[in-house]
Amino acid sequence: MEKTFTNYAKSLLVCLMVLGGLTVACDDDDDIDIVDEVEFVNVELLGANERPPVESSGSGEMDVVYNDATNMLTYTISWELGNPDDNTVAMHFHGPADVNSSAPPVIDITGFDTDNSGTVTGTTRALTDDEEADLKAGLWYVNIHSATHPSGELRGNLIED
């Protein structure tokens, strides 16, 4: 009986040593690849955000996530133009510009419905280092252009909370 207990104790000790080694190996933070993301959630799209502001009863909302590992933006944008008979003619990410300025388009948004309302989702190309810096500095915005307001009817500024 004593020999069986000794063998059992040795086996238990070996198991604990192996498990302890696995725990230490799994606790190596250098092996973990954490993806850093910048989120812009529930961003309002309004005519009042346009520069100069436009009068529109239209509105929208968007969620945009920037992934530092891929340098890409993933987005979901929902909108409704102020005039139900109007058409959506273009969408872009614009920058660099603060909330009181305008800037040229940087990245086109494609695949949207050209009616007066809709939802579009997608992923952009990889941003350059300068574009990433401008985005993180709050100098990018999304603009939805309509037939009535070809310079932009709805704008949402990408500013981190």
PDB file of C-alpha atoms in Angstrom:
ATOM      1  CA  MET A   1       0.000   0.000   0.000  1.00  0.00           C
ATOM      2  CA  GLU A   2       2.891   2.337   0.856  1.00  0.00           C
ATOM      3  CA  LYS A   3       4.494   1.784  -2.573  1.00  0.00           C
ATOM      4  CA  THR A   4       1.204   2.579  -4.354  1.00  0.00           C
ATOM      5  CA  PHE A   5       0.852   5.819  -2.364  1.00  0.00           C
ATOM      6  CA  THR A   6       4.435   6.791  -3.190  1.00  0.00           C
ATOM      7  CA  ASN A   7       3.869   6.146  -6.921  1.00  0.00           C
ATOM      8  CA  TYR A   8       0.637   8.133  -6.758  1.00  0.00           C
ATOM      9  CA  ALA A   9       2.407  11.035  -4.998  1.00  0.00           C
ATOM     10  CA  LYS A  10       5.226  11.014  -7.555  1.00  0.00           C
ATOM     11  CA  SER A  11       2.728  11.005 -10.438  1.00  0.00           C
ATOM     12  CA  LEU A  12       0.798  13.835  -8.864  1.00  0.00           C
ATOM     13  CA  LEU A  13       3.983  15.839  -8.353  1.00  0.00           C
ATOM     14  CA  VAL A  14       5.014  15.344 -12.006  1.00  0.00           C
ATOM     15  CA  CYS A  15       1.538  16.435 -13.190  1.00  0.00           C
ATOM     16  CA  LEU A  16       1.666  19.557 -11.040  1.00  0.00           C
ATOM     17  CA  MET A  17       5.117  20.442 -12.367  1.00  0.00           C
ATOM     18  CA  VAL A  18       3.974  20.015 -15.980  1.00  0.00           C
ATOM     19  CA  LEU A  19       0.833  22.069 -15.369  1.00  0.00           C
ATOM     20  CA  GLY A  20       2.868  24.736 -13.617  1.00  0.00           C
ATOM     21  CA  GLY A  21       5.239  24.933 -16.573  1.00  0.00           C
ATOM     22  CA  LEU A  22       2.329  25.235 -19.003  1.00  0.00           C
ATOM     23  CA  THR A  23       0.806  28.001 -16.924  1.00  0.00           C
ATOM     24  CA  VAL A  24       4.051  29.976 -17.004  1.00  0.00           C
ATOM     25  CA  ALA A  25       4.442  29.369 -20.757  1.00  0.00           C
ATOM     26  CA  CYS A  26       0.881  30.540 -21.411  1.00  0.00           C
ATOM     27  CA  ASP A  27       1.380  33.642 -19.298  1.00  0.00           C
ATOM     28  CA  ASP A  28       3.973  35.136 -21.651  1.00  0.00           C
ATOM     29  CA  ASP A  29       2.441  38.491 -22.671  1.00  0.00           C
ATOM     30  CA  ASP A  30       4.944  38.833 -25.526  1.00  0.00           C
ATOM     31  CA  ASP A  31       3.143  36.052 -27.403  1.00  0.00           C
ATOM     32  CA  ILE A  32      -0.227  37.821 -27.303  1.00  0.00           C
ATOM     33  CA  ASP A  33      -1.023  39.969 -30.328  1.00  0.00           C
ATOM     34  CA  ILE A  34      -3.457  42.649 -29.149  1.00  0.00           C
ATOM     35  CA  VAL A  35      -5.230  44.571 -31.912  1.00  0.00           C
ATOM     36  CA  ASP A  36      -5.584  48.255 -31.165  1.00  0.00           C
ATOM     37  CA  GLU A  37      -8.749  49.810 -32.543  1.00  0.00           C
ATOM     38  CA  VAL A  38     -10.101  53.329 -32.630  1.00  0.00           C
ATOM     39  CA  GLU A  39     -13.898  53.397 -32.536  1.00  0.00           C
ATOM     40  CA  PHE A  40     -16.217  56.141 -33.680  1.00  0.00           C
ATOM     41  CA  VAL A  41     -19.653  54.992 -32.495  1.00  0.00           C
ATOM     42  CA  ASN A  42     -23.099  56.519 -33.113  1.00  0.00           C
ATOM     43  CA  VAL A  43     -21.672  59.438 -35.099  1.00  0.00           C
ATOM     44  CA  GLU A  44     -24.493  61.748 -36.224  1.00  0.00           C
ATOM     45  CA  LEU A  45     -24.781  62.743 -39.877  1.00  0.00           C
ATOM     46  CA  LEU A  46     -26.467  66.142 -40.126  1.00  0.00           C
ATOM     47  CA  GLY A  47     -26.794  69.043 -42.543  1.00  0.00           C
ATOM     48  CA  ALA A  48     -25.780  71.355 -39.705  1.00  0.00           C
ATOM     49  CA  ASN A  49     -22.343  69.665 -39.691  1.00  0.00           C
ATOM     50  CA  GLU A  50     -21.715  70.655 -43.330  1.00  0.00           C
ATOM     51  CA  ARG A  51     -19.398  73.596 -44.050  1.00  0.00           C
ATOM     52  CA  PRO A  52     -21.152  75.810 -44.803  1.00  0.00           C
ATOM     53  CA  PRO A  53     -24.169  74.292 -43.016  1.00  0.00           C
ATOM     54  CA  VAL A  54     -27.128  73.241 -45.166  1.00  0.00           C
ATOM     55  CA  GLU A  55     -30.786  73.121 -44.240  1.00  0.00           C
ATOM     56  CA  SER A  56     -31.929  69.529 -44.394  1.00  0.00           C
ATOM     57  CA  SER A  57     -34.362  67.504 -42.355  1.00  0.00           C
ATOM     58  CA  GLY A  58     -32.276  64.470 -43.304  1.00  0.00           C
ATOM     59  CA  SER A  59     -30.061  62.651 -40.871  1.00  0.00           C
ATOM     60  CA  GLY A  60     -28.048  59.526 -40.380  1.00  0.00           C
ATOM     61  CA  GLU A  61     -25.752  57.636 -38.113  1.00  0.00           C
ATOM     62  CA  MET A  62     -22.532  55.729 -38.559  1.00  0.00           C
ATOM     63  CA  ASP A  63     -20.159  53.439 -36.717  1.00  0.00           C
ATOM     64  CA  VAL A  64     -16.550  53.415 -37.908  1.00  0.00           C
ATOM     65  CA  VAL A  65     -13.689  51.323 -36.527  1.00  0.00           C
ATOM     66  CA  TYR A  66     -10.040  51.872 -37.404  1.00  0.00           C
ATOM     67  CA  ASN A  67      -7.832  48.798 -37.017  1.00  0.00           C
ATOM     68  CA  ASP A  68      -4.175  49.618 -36.302  1.00  0.00           C
ATOM     69  CA  ALA A  69      -3.034  46.162 -37.440  1.00  0.00           C
ATOM     70  CA  THR A  70      -4.553  46.435 -40.935  1.00  0.00           C
ATOM     71  CA  ASN A  71      -4.655  50.256 -41.176  1.00  0.00           C
ATOM     72  CA  MET A  72      -8.212  49.915 -42.528  1.00  0.00           C
ATOM     73  CA  LEU A  73     -11.546  51.456 -41.603  1.00  0.00           C
ATOM     74  CA  THR A  74     -14.644  49.280 -41.290  1.00  0.00           C
ATOM     75  CA  TYR A  75     -17.922  51.178 -41.408  1.00  0.00           C
ATOM     76  CA  THR A  76     -21.712  50.959 -41.251  1.00  0.00           C
ATOM     77  CA  ILE A  77     -23.563  54.071 -42.389  1.00  0.00           C
ATOM     78  CA  SER A  78     -27.344  54.584 -42.342  1.00  0.00           C
ATOM     79  CA  TRP A  79     -28.961  57.743 -43.702  1.00  0.00           C
ATOM     80  CA  GLU A  80     -32.096  59.416 -44.953  1.00  0.00           C
ATOM     81  CA  LEU A  81     -31.989  62.550 -47.078  1.00  0.00           C
ATOM     82  CA  GLY A  82     -34.285  65.476 -46.289  1.00  0.00           C
ATOM     83  CA  ASN A  83     -36.248  65.226 -49.549  1.00  0.00           C
ATOM     84  CA  PRO A  84     -37.937  61.823 -50.129  1.00  0.00           C
ATOM     85  CA  ASP A  85     -37.718  62.434 -53.907  1.00  0.00           C
ATOM     86  CA  ASP A  86     -33.970  63.124 -53.800  1.00  0.00           C
ATOM     87  CA  ASN A  87     -31.138  60.755 -54.701  1.00  0.00           C
ATOM     88  CA  THR A  88     -27.858  59.961 -52.975  1.00  0.00           C
ATOM     89  CA  VAL A  89     -25.143  60.709 -55.527  1.00  0.00           C
ATOM     90  CA  ALA A  90     -21.854  60.204 -53.645  1.00  0.00           C
ATOM     91  CA  MET A  91     -20.239  59.323 -50.306  1.00  0.00           C
ATOM     92  CA  HIS A  92     -16.679  59.884 -49.191  1.00  0.00           C
ATOM     93  CA  PHE A  93     -14.281  59.981 -46.285  1.00  0.00           C
ATOM     94  CA  HIS A  94     -12.837  63.523 -46.369  1.00  0.00           C
ATOM     95  CA  GLY A  95      -9.823  65.063 -44.682  1.00  0.00           C
ATOM     96  CA  PRO A  96      -7.858  66.633 -43.238  1.00  0.00           C
ATOM     97  CA  ALA A  97     -10.168  69.313 -41.863  1.00  0.00           C
ATOM     98  CA  ASP A  98     -11.348  70.365 -38.431  1.00  0.00           C
ATOM     99  CA  VAL A  99     -15.080  70.566 -37.690  1.00  0.00           C
ATOM    100  CA  ASN A 100     -15.234  74.126 -39.038  1.00  0.00           C
ATOM    101  CA  SER A 101     -13.509  73.405 -42.358  1.00  0.00           C
ATOM    102  CA  SER A 102     -13.943  71.314 -45.470  1.00  0.00           C
ATOM    103  CA  ALA A 103     -11.445  69.104 -47.275  1.00  0.00           C
ATOM    104  CA  PRO A 104     -11.309  67.053 -50.456  1.00  0.00           C
ATOM    105  CA  PRO A 105     -12.374  63.392 -50.565  1.00  0.00           C
ATOM    106  CA  VAL A 106      -9.710  60.900 -49.477  1.00  0.00           C
ATOM    107  CA  ILE A 107     -11.544  57.588 -49.902  1.00  0.00           C
ATOM    108  CA  ASP A 108     -14.709  56.939 -51.901  1.00  0.00           C
ATOM    109  CA  ILE A 109     -17.501  54.913 -50.337  1.00  0.00           C
ATOM    110  CA  THR A 110     -19.092  52.631 -52.903  1.00  0.00           C
ATOM    111  CA  GLY A 111     -21.925  50.127 -53.010  1.00  0.00           C
ATOM    112  CA  PHE A 112     -24.549  52.409 -51.488  1.00  0.00           C
ATOM    113  CA  ASP A 113     -28.179  52.641 -52.585  1.00  0.00           C
ATOM    114  CA  THR A 114     -28.785  55.760 -54.693  1.00  0.00           C
ATOM    115  CA  ASP A 115     -32.299  56.244 -53.279  1.00  0.00           C
ATOM    116  CA  ASN A 116     -32.956  58.839 -50.600  1.00  0.00           C
ATOM    117  CA  SER A 117     -32.086  56.446 -47.773  1.00  0.00           C
ATOM    118  CA  GLY A 118     -30.204  53.280 -47.031  1.00  0.00           C
ATOM    119  CA  THR A 119     -27.469  51.495 -45.164  1.00  0.00           C
ATOM    120  CA  VAL A 120     -24.018  50.679 -46.474  1.00  0.00           C
ATOM    121  CA  THR A 121     -21.225  48.653 -44.881  1.00  0.00           C
ATOM    122  CA  GLY A 122     -17.682  48.163 -46.036  1.00  0.00           C
ATOM    123  CA  THR A 123     -13.953  48.290 -45.464  1.00  0.00           C
ATOM    124  CA  THR A 124     -11.550  50.818 -46.925  1.00  0.00           C
ATOM    125  CA  ARG A 125      -8.108  50.362 -48.389  1.00  0.00           C
ATOM    126  CA  ALA A 126      -5.208  50.675 -45.949  1.00  0.00           C
ATOM    127  CA  LEU A 127      -4.579  54.230 -44.813  1.00  0.00           C
ATOM    128  CA  THR A 128      -1.166  55.818 -45.227  1.00  0.00           C
ATOM    129  CA  ASP A 129       0.767  56.973 -42.146  1.00  0.00           C
ATOM    130  CA  ASP A 130      -0.240  60.606 -42.784  1.00  0.00           C
ATOM    131  CA  GLU A 131      -3.909  59.643 -43.251  1.00  0.00           C
ATOM    132  CA  GLU A 132      -3.825  57.612 -40.040  1.00  0.00           C
ATOM    133  CA  ALA A 133      -2.362  60.582 -38.136  1.00  0.00           C
ATOM    134  CA  ASP A 134      -5.052  62.914 -39.514  1.00  0.00           C
ATOM    135  CA  LEU A 135      -7.822  60.432 -38.652  1.00  0.00           C
ATOM    136  CA  LYS A 136      -6.570  59.981 -35.089  1.00  0.00           C
ATOM    137  CA  ALA A 137      -6.273  63.772 -34.729  1.00  0.00           C
ATOM    138  CA  GLY A 138     -10.021  64.119 -35.476  1.00  0.00           C
ATOM    139  CA  LEU A 139      -9.483  65.630 -38.932  1.00  0.00           C
ATOM    140  CA  TRP A 140     -11.617  63.245 -41.004  1.00  0.00           C
ATOM    141  CA  TYR A 141     -15.329  63.228 -41.723  1.00  0.00           C
ATOM    142  CA  VAL A 142     -17.864  61.374 -43.848  1.00  0.00           C
ATOM    143  CA  ASN A 143     -19.940  63.319 -46.331  1.00  0.00           C
ATOM    144  CA  ILE A 144     -23.116  62.161 -48.084  1.00  0.00           C
ATOM    145  CA  HIS A 145     -23.866  64.099 -51.253  1.00  0.00           C
ATOM    146  CA  SER A 146     -27.357  64.404 -52.745  1.00  0.00           C
ATOM    147  CA  ALA A 147     -28.736  65.741 -56.019  1.00  0.00           C
ATOM    148  CA  THR A 148     -30.180  68.718 -54.085  1.00  0.00           C
ATOM    149  CA  HIS A 149     -26.920  69.345 -52.203  1.00  0.00           C
ATOM    150  CA  PRO A 150     -24.121  68.112 -54.492  1.00  0.00           C
ATOM    151  CA  SER A 151     -21.436  69.623 -52.222  1.00  0.00           C
ATOM    152  CA  GLY A 152     -22.801  67.592 -49.310  1.00  0.00           C
ATOM    153  CA  GLU A 153     -26.082  67.204 -47.454  1.00  0.00           C
ATOM    154  CA  LEU A 154     -25.081  65.158 -44.419  1.00  0.00           C
ATOM    155  CA  ARG A 155     -21.757  65.206 -42.592  1.00  0.00           C
ATOM    156  CA  GLY A 156     -20.412  63.287 -39.611  1.00  0.00           C
ATOM    157  CA  ASN A 157     -17.060  64.165 -38.023  1.00  0.00           C
ATOM    158  CA  LEU A 158     -14.832  61.290 -36.881  1.00  0.00           C
ATOM    159  CA  ILE A 159     -13.760  62.513 -33.464  1.00  0.00           C
ATOM    160  CA  GLU A 160     -12.741  60.078 -30.759  1.00  0.00           C
ATOM    161  CA  ASP A 161     -14.724  60.287 -27.501  1.00  0.00           C
TER     162      ASP A 161
END
